[in-house]
Short mmCIF file of C-alpha atoms in Angstrom, two decimals:
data_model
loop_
_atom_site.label_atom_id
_atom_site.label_comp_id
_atom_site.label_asym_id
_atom_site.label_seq_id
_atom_site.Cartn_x
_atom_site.Cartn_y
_atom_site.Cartn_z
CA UNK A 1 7.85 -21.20 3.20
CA UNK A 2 8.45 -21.26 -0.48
CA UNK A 3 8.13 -17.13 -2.03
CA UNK A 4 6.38 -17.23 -5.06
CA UNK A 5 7.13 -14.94 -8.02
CA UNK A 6 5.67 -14.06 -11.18
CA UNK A 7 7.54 -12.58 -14.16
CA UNK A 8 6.28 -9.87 -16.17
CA UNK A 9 8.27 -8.92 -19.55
CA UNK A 10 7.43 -9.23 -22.80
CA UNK A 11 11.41 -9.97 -23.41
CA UNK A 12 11.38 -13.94 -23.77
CA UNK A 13 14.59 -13.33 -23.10
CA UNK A 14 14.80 -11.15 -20.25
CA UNK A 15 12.17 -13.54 -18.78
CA UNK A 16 14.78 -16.62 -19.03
CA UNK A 17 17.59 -14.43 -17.51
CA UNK A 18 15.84 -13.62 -14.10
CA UNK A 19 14.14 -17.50 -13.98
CA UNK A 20 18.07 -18.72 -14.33
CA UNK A 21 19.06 -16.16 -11.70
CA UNK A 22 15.87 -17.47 -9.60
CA UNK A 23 16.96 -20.96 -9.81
CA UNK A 24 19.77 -19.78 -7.10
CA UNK A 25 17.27 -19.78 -4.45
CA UNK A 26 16.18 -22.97 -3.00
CA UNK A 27 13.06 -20.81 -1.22
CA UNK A 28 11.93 -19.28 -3.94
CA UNK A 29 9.13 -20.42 -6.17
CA UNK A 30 7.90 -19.50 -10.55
CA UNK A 31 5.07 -18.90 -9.83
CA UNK A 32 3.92 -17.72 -13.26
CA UNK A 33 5.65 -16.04 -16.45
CA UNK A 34 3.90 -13.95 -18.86
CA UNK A 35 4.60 -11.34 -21.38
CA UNK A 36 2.09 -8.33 -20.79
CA UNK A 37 0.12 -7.05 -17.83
CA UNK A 38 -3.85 -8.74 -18.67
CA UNK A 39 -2.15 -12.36 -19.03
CA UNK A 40 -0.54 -11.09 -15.08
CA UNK A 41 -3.50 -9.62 -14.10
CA UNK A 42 -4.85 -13.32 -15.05
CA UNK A 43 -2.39 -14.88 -13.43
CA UNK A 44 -2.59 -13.06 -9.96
CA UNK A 45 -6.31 -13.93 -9.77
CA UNK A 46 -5.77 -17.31 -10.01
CA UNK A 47 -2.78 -17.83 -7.55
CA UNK A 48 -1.19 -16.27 -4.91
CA UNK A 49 2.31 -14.20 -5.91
CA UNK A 50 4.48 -13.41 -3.28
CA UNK A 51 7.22 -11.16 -5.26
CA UNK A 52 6.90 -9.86 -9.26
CA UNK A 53 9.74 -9.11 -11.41
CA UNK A 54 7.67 -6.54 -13.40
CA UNK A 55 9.16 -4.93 -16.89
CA UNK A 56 8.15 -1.06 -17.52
CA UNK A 57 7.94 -0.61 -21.38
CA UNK A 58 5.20 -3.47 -22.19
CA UNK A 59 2.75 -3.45 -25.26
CA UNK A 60 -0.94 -2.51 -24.06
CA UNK A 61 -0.73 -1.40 -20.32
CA UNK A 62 2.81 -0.14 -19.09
CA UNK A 63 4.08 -1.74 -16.11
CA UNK A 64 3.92 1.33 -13.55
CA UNK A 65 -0.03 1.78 -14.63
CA UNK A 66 -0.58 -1.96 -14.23
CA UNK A 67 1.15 -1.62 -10.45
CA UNK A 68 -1.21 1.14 -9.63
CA UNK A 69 -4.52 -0.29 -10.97
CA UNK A 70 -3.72 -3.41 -8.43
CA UNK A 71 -5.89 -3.36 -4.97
CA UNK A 72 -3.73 -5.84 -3.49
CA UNK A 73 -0.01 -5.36 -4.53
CA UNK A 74 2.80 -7.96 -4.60
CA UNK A 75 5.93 -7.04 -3.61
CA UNK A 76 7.92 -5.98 -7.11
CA UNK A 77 11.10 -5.50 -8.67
CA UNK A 78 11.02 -3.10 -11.13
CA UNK A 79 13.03 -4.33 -14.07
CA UNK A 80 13.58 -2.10 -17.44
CA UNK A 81 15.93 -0.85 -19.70
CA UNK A 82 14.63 2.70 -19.33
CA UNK A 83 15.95 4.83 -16.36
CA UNK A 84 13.43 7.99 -16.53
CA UNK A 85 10.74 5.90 -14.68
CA UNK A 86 13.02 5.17 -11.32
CA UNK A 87 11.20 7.95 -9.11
CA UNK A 88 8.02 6.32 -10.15
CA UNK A 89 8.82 3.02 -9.13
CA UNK A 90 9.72 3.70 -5.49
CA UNK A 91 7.25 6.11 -5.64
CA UNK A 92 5.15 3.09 -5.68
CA UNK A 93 7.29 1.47 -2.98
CA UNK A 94 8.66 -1.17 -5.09
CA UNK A 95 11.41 -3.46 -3.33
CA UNK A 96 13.60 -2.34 -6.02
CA UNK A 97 14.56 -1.08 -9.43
CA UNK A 98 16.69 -2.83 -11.87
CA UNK A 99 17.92 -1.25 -15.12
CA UNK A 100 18.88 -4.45 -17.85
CA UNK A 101 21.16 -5.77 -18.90
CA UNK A 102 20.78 -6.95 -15.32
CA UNK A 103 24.04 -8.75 -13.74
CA UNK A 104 23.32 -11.64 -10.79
CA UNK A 105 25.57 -9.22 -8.26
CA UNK A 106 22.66 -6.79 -8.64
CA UNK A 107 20.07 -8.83 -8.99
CA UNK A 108 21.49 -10.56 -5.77
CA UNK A 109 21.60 -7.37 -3.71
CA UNK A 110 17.95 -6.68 -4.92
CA UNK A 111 16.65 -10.42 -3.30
CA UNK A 112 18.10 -9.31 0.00
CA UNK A 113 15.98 -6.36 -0.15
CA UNK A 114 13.15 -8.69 -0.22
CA UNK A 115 14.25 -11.12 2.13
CA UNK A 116 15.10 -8.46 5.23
CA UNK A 117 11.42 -7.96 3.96
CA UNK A 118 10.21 -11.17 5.12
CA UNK A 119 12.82 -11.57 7.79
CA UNK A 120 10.97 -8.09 9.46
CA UNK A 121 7.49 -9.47 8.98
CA UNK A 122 8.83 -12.96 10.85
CA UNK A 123 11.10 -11.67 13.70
CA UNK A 124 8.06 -9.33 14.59
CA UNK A 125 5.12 -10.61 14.97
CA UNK A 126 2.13 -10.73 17.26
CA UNK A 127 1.59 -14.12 19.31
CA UNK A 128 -1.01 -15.20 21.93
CA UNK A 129 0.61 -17.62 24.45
CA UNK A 130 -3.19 -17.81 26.65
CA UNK A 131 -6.75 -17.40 25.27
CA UNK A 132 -7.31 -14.51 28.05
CA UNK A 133 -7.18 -11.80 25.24
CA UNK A 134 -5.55 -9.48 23.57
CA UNK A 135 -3.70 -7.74 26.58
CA UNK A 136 -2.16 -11.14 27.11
CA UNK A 137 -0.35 -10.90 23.42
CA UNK A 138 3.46 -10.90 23.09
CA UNK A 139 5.39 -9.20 20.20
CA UNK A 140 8.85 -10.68 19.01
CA UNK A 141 10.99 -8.03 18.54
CA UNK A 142 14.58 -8.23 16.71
CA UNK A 143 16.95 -5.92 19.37
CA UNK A 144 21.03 -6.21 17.26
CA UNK A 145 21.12 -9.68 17.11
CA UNK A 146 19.04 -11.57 19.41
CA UNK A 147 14.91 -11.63 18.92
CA UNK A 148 13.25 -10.20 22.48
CA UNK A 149 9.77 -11.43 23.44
CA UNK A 150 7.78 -8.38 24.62
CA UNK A 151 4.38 -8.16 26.42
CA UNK A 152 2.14 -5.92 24.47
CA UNK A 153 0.78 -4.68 28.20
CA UNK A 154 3.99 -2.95 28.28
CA UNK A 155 4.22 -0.84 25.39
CA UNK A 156 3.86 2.59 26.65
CA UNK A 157 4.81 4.02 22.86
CA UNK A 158 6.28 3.30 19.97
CA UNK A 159 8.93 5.73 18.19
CA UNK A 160 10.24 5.74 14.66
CA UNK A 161 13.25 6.95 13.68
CA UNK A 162 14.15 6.48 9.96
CA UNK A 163 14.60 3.10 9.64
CA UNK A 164 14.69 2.46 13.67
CA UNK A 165 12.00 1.73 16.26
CA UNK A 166 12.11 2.69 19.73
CA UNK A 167 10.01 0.53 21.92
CA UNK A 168 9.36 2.17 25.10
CA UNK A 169 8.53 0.57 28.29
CA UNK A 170 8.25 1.73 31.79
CA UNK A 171 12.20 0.74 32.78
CA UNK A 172 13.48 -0.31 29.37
CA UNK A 173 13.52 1.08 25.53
CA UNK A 174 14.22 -1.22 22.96
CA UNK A 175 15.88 -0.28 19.53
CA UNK A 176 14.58 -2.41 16.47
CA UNK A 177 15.80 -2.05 12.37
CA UNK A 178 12.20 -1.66 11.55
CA UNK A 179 9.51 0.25 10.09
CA UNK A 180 6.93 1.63 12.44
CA UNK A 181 4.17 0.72 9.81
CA UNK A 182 5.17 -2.94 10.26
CA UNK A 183 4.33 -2.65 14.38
CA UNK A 184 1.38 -0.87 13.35
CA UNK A 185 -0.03 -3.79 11.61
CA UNK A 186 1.00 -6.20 14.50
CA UNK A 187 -0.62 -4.51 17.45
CA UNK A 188 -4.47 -4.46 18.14
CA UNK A 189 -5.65 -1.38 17.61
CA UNK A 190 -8.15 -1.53 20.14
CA UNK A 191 -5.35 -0.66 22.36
CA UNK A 192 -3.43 1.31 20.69
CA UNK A 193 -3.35 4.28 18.46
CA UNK A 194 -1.05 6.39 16.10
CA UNK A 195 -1.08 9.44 16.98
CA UNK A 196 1.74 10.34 14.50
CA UNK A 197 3.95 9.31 11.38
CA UNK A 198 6.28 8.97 14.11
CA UNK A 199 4.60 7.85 17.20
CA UNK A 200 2.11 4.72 18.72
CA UNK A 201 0.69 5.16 21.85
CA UNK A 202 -0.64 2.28 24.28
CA UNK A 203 -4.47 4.43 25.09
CA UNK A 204 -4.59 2.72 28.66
CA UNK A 205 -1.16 4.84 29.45
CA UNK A 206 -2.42 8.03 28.43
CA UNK A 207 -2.07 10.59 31.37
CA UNK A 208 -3.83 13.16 29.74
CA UNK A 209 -4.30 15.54 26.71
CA UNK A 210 -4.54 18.78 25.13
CA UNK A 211 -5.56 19.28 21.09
CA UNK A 212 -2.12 18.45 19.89
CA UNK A 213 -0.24 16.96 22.35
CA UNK A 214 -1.10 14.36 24.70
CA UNK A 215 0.93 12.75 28.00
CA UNK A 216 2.69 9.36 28.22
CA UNK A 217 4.39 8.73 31.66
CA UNK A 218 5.28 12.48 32.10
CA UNK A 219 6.58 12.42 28.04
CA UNK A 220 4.16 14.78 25.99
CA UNK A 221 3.74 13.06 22.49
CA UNK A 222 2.74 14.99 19.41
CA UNK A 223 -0.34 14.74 17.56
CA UNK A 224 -0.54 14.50 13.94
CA UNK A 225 -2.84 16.71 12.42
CA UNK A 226 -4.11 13.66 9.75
CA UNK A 227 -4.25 11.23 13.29
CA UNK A 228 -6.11 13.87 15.05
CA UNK A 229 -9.57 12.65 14.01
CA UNK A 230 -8.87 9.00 14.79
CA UNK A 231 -7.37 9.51 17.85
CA UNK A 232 -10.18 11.80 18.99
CA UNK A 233 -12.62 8.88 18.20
CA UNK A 234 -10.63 6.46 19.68
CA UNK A 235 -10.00 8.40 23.16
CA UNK A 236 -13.49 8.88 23.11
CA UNK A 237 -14.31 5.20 22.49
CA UNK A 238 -12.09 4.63 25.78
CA UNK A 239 -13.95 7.42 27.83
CA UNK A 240 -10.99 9.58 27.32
CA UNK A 241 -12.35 12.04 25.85
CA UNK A 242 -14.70 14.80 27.03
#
């Protein structure tokens, strides 16, 4: 699968630099180049983008303004000859932020960002091997360097640690490089429910409950006080909850 990009910089130059740098990349696709955020706001209703190399300093609409005003955000690369605006970009969870002149070692290390991106996305992912339903669903998992095949039926939680995932089962946890958000996504939520920044919890393996805590297996689990509302309505959606 081909990722397609769209340059943003109104730096004919700068444009040419990161397209030659591009050309490296047999799986990578120009999408589009333009010089100013309309003719990309243009651009990304037209075709789908992938990945945007997106300059800062632009005439009209600055690049961290354009970023925000989008519903549905590519993944982007800040790239700018102005430092000051760094905590803004990851602030707006770009991939990455690259200050210009920009050499291929760094523009290099910023692609691998994105593709341990993708690589996430593909090593975990949500599969249906029979048309029983969603308790029937598998998730591929990437444990050090092999990819496990895990039965959603027997999550009892999820965990996340940093950039780690614990994967808890009744006689086995699994250890993933991955965000939690990511699993999140994956899993049906009609069976399970966040509870936590930090934790996911399968509802048909809830023990019981109290206003902030609830039981897993004999583990008590925080709750969040922003999940506390969903997972209220969502016990009480499973007859949980009295």
């Amino acid at each position: 699968m081909k990722i397609r990009t769209l340059i943003v910089d109104d730096e004919p130059h700068a444009i040419e630099i990161i397209s030659s740098y591009l050309q490296n990349f047999s799986d990578v696709e120009v999408a589009g180049k333009c010089g100013n955020a309309m003719q990309a706001f243009q651009i990304l209703q037209q075709k789908p983008v992938d990945l945007m190399f997106l300059d800062i300093k632009m005439p009209g609409l600055n690049g961290t303004d354009f970023l925000r005003s989008l519903k549905n955000r590519p993944k982007t690369i800040f790239t700018t000859a102005y430092s000051e605006y760094a905590l803004e970009g990851f602030e707006l969870d770009a991939v990455d932020y690259l200050l210009k002149p920009i050499s291929f070692d760094r523009f290099l290390r910023a692609m691998d960002k994105v593709y341990q991106l993708y690589d996430n996305r593909a090593t975990t992912r949500l599969s249906h091997e029979t048309p029983i339903g969603d308790q029937e669903a598998f998730l591929y998992i990437k444990v050090d360097r092999k990819t496990i095949k895990l039965n959603i039926n027997a999550i009892l939680w999820i965990e996340s640690i940093r950039d780690y995932v614990k994967v808890i089962t009744a006689d086995q946890v699994y250890i993933s490089k991955q965000k939690i958000s990511f699993l999140e996504e994956m899993l049906p939520d009609r069976y399970f429910v966040r509870i936590h920044r930090s934790f996911i919890v399968s509802l048909s393996k809830i023990n019981s409950f109290y206003a902030y805590s609830l039981e897993v297996n004999g583990h008590e689990l925080p709750i969040g006080r922003n999940y506390k509302q969903d997972v209220q309505k969502k016990l009480k959606a499973e007859q949980l909850f009295f």
